[in-house]
mmCIF file of C-alpha atoms and ligand atoms in Angstrom:
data_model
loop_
_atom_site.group_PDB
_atom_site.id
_atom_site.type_symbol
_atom_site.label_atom_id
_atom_site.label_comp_id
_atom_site.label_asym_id
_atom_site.label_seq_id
_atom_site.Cartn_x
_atom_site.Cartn_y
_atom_site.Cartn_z
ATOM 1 C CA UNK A 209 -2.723 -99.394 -37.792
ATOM 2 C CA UNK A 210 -4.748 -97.032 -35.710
ATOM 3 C CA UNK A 211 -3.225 -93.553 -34.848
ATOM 4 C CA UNK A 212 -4.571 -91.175 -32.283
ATOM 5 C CA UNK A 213 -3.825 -88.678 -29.442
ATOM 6 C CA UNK A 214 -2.445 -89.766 -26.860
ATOM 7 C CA UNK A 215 -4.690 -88.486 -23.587
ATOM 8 C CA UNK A 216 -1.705 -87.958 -21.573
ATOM 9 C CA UNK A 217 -3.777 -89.758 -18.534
ATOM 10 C CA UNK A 218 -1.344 -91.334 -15.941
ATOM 11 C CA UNK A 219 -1.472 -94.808 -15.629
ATOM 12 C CA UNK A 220 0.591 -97.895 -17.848
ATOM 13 C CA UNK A 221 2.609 -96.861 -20.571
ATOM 14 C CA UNK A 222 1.225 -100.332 -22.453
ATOM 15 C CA UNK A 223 -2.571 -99.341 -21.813
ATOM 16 C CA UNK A 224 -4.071 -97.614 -24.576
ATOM 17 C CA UNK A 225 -4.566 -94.642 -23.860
ATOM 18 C CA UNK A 226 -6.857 -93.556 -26.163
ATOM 19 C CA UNK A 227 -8.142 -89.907 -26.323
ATOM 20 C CA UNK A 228 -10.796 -91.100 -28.612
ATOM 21 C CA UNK A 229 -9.060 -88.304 -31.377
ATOM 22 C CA UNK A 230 -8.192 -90.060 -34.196
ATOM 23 C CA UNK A 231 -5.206 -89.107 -36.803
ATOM 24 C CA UNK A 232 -5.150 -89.550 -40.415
ATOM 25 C CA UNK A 233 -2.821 -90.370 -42.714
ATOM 26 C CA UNK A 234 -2.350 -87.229 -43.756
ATOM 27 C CA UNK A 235 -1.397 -85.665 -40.572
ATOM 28 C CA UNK A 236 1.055 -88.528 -39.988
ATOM 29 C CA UNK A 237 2.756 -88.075 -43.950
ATOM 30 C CA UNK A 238 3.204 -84.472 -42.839
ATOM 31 C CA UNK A 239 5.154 -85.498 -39.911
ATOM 32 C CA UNK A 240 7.218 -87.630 -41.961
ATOM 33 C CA UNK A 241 5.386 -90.692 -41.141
ATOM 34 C CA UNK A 242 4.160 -93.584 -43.980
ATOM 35 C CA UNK A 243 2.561 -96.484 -42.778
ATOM 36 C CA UNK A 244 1.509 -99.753 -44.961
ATOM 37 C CA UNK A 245 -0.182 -102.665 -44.579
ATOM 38 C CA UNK A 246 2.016 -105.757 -46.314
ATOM 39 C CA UNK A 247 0.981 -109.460 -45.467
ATOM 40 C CA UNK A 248 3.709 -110.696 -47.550
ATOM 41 C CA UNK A 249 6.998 -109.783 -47.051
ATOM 42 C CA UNK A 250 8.217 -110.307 -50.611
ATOM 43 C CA UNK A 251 6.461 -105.939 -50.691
ATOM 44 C CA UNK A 252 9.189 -105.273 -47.698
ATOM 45 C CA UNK A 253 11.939 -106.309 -49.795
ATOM 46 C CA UNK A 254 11.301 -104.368 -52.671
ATOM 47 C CA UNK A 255 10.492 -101.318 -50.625
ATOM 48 C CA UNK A 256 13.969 -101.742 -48.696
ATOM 49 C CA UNK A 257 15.433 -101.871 -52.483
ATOM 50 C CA UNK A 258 13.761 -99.173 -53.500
ATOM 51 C CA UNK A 259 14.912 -96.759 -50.740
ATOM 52 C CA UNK A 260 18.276 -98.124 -50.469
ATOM 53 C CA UNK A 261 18.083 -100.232 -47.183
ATOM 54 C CA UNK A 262 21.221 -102.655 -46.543
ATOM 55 C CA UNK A 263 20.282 -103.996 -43.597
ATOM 56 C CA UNK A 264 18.100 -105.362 -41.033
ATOM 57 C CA UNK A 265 17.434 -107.898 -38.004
ATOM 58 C CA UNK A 266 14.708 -109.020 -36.262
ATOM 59 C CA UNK A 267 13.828 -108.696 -32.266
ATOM 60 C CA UNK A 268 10.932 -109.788 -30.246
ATOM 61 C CA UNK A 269 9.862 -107.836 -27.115
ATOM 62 C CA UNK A 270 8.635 -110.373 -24.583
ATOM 63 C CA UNK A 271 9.314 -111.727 -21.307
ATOM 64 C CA UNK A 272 9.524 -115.215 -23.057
ATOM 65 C CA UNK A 273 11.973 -114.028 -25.024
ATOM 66 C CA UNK A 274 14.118 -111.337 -22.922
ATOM 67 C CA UNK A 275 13.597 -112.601 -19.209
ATOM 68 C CA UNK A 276 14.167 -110.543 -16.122
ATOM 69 C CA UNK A 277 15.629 -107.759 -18.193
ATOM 70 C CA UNK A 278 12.056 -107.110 -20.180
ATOM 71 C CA UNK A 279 10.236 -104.485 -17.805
ATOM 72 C CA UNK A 280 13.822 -102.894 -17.574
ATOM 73 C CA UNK A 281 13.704 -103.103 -21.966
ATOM 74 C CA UNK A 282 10.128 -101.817 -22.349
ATOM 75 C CA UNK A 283 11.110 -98.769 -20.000
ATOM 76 C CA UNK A 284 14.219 -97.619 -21.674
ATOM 77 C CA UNK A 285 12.189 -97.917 -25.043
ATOM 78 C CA UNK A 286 9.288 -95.027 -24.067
ATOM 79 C CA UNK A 287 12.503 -92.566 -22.838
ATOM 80 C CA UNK A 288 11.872 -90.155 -25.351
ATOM 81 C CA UNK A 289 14.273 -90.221 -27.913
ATOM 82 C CA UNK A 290 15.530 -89.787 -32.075
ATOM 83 C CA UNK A 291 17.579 -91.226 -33.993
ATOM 84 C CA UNK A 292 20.181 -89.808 -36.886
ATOM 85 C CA UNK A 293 18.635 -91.995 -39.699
ATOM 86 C CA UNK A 294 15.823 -92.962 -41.244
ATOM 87 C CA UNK A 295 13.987 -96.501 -40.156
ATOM 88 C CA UNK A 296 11.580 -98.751 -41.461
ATOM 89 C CA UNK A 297 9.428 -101.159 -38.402
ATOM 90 C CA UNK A 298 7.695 -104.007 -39.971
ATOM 91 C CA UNK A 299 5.282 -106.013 -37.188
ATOM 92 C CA UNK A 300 5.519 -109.902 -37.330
ATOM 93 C CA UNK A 301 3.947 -110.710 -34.455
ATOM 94 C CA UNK A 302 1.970 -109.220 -32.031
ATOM 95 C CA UNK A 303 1.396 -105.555 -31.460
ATOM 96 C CA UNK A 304 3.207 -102.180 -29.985
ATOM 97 C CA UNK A 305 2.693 -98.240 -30.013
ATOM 98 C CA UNK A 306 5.309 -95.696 -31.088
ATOM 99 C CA UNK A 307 4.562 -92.395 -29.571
ATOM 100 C CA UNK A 308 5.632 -89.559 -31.913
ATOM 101 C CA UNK A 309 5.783 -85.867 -31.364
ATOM 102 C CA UNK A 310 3.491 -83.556 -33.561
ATOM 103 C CA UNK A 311 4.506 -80.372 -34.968
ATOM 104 C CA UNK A 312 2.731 -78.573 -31.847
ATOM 105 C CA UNK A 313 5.348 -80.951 -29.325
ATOM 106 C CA UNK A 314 1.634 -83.169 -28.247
ATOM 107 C CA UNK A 315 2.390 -86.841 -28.048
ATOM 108 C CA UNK A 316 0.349 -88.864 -31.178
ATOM 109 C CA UNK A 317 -0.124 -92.800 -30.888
ATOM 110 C CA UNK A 318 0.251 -95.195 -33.588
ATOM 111 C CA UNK A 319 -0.572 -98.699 -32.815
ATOM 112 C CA UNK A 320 0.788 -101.199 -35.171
ATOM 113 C CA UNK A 321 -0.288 -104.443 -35.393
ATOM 114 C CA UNK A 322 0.782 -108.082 -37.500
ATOM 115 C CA UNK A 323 1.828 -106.777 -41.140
ATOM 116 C CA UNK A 324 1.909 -103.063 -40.530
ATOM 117 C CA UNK A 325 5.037 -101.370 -41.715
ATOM 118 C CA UNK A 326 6.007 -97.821 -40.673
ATOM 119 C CA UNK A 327 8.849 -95.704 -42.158
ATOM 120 C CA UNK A 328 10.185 -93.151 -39.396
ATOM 121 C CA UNK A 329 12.145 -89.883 -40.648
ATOM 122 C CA UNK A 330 15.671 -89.030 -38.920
ATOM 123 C CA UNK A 331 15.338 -86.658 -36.132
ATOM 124 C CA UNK A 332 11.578 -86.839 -35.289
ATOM 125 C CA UNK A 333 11.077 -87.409 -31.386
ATOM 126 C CA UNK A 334 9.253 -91.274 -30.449
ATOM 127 C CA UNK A 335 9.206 -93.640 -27.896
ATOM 128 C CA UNK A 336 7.658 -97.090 -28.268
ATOM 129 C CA UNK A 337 5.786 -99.973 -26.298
ATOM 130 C CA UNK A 338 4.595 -103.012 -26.311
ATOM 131 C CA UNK A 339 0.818 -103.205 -25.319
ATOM 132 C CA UNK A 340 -0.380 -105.505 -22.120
ATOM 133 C CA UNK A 341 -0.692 -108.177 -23.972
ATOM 134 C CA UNK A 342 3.846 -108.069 -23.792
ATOM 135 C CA UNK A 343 4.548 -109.301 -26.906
ATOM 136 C CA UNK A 344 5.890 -107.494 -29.916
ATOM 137 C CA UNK A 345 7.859 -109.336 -32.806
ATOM 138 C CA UNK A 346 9.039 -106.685 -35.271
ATOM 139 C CA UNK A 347 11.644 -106.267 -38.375
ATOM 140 C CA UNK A 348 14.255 -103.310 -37.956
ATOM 141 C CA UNK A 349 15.149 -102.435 -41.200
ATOM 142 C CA UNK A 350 18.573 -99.971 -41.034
ATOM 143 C CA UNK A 351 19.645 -97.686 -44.271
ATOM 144 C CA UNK A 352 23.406 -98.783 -43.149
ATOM 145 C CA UNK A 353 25.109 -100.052 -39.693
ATOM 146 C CA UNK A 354 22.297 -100.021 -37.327
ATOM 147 C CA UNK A 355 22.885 -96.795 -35.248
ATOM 148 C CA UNK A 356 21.155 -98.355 -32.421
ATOM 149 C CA UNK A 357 22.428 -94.795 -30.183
ATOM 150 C CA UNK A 358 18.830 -93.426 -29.156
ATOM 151 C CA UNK A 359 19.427 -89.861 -28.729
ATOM 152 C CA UNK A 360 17.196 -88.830 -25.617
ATOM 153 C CA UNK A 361 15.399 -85.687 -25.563
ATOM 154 C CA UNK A 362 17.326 -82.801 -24.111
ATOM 155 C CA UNK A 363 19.676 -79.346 -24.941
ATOM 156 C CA UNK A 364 22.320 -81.331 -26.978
ATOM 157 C CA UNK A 365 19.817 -83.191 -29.127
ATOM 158 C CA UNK A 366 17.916 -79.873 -29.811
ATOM 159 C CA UNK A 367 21.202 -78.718 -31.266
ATOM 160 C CA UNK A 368 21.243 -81.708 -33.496
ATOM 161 C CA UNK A 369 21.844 -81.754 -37.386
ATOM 162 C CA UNK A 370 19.566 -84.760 -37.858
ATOM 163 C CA UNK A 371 17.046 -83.035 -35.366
ATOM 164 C CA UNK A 372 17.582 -79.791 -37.377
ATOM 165 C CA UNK A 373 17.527 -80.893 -40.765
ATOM 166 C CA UNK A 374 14.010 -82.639 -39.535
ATOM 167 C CA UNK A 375 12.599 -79.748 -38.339
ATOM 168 C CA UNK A 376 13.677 -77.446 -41.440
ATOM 169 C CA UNK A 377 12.069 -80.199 -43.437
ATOM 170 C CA UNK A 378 8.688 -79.826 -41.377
ATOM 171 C CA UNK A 379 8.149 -76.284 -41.684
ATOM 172 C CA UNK A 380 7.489 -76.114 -45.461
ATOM 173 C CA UNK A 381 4.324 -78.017 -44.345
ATOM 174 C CA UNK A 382 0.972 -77.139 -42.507
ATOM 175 C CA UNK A 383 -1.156 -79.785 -41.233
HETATM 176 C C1 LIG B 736 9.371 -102.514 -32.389
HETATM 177 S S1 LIG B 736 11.049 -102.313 -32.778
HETATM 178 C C2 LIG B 736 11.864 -101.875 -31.275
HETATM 179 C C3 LIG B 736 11.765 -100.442 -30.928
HETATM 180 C C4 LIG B 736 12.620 -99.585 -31.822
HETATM 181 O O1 LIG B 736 13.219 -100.063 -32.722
HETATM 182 C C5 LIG B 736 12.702 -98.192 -31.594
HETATM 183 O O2 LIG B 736 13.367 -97.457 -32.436
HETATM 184 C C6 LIG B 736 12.117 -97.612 -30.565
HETATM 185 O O3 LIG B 736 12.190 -96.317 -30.437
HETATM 186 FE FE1 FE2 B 737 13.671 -95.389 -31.471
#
């Protein structure tokens, strides 16, 4: 895992872009963020017990695997968006960034890479890609039914409870 600001440059969403800026960990905890490094997945299973998750599939992002509808995929997936519950990403293959939104609205990268889990609170704003090499194999790992909704950015998602109860949840803590 490598997390960083994103430099905001035009060009490919699945370049780098790297503003050299690196994040810590603790920045990213005080978003909500927790990130760990598991080779075996016996440690995902016991985390999904211990926080209560039910479910979970699995989905690779290619265009082996998705055909002519993978640069239409990979697009909707960087619309910035939330969602109402919390998730856990677990990399199996390959590599991908999810953008997240700081507490100052800037866009911070996380690349993830084979073995890297991240949990992702409810209501935090994120997009994700895969990186030019196309190819992202992941675990979705779902508290309950998979709300698979992604609420995009706008005046009815600002009004949000999720999005609320996020943001209430933020502003006990400075970065
Ligand atoms: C790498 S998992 C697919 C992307 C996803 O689950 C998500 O929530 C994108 O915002
Ligand atoms: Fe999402």
């Amino acid at each position: 895992m490598k997390a960083y600001w994103f430099d905001n440059l035009p060009g490919d969403q699945r370049e780098p872009h790297d503003s050299g800026r690196e994040v810590s960990p603790e920045h990213l905890s005080k978003l909500g963020i927790l990130h760990f490094n598991y080779p075996n997945v016996a440690d995902v299973d016991a985390l999904a017990m211990e926080r209560d998750y039910k479910n979970r599939d699995e989905v690779t992002i290619s265009p082996e695997a998705m055909g002519d509808i993978y640069e239409e995929k990979v697009k909707n997936f960087f619309h910035e968006h939330l969602h109402e519950d919390e998730e856990i990403r677990y990399i199996l293959d390959g590599a991908g960034f999810f953008d997240v939104r700081n507490e100052g609205d800037e866009w911070i990268r996380i690349r993830l890479e084979k073995n890297d889990l991240m949990i992702m609170p409810a209501g935090i704003y994120h997009r994700f890609t895969t990186d030019s090499m196309n190819y992202t194999k992941a675990m979705r790992l779902f508290k309950e039914d998979p709300k698979w909704t992604p609420l995009n950015r706008g005046e009815e998602t600002e009004k949000n409870q999720f999005r609320q109860e996020y943001l209430k949840a933020r502003t006990s803590v400075s970065v």
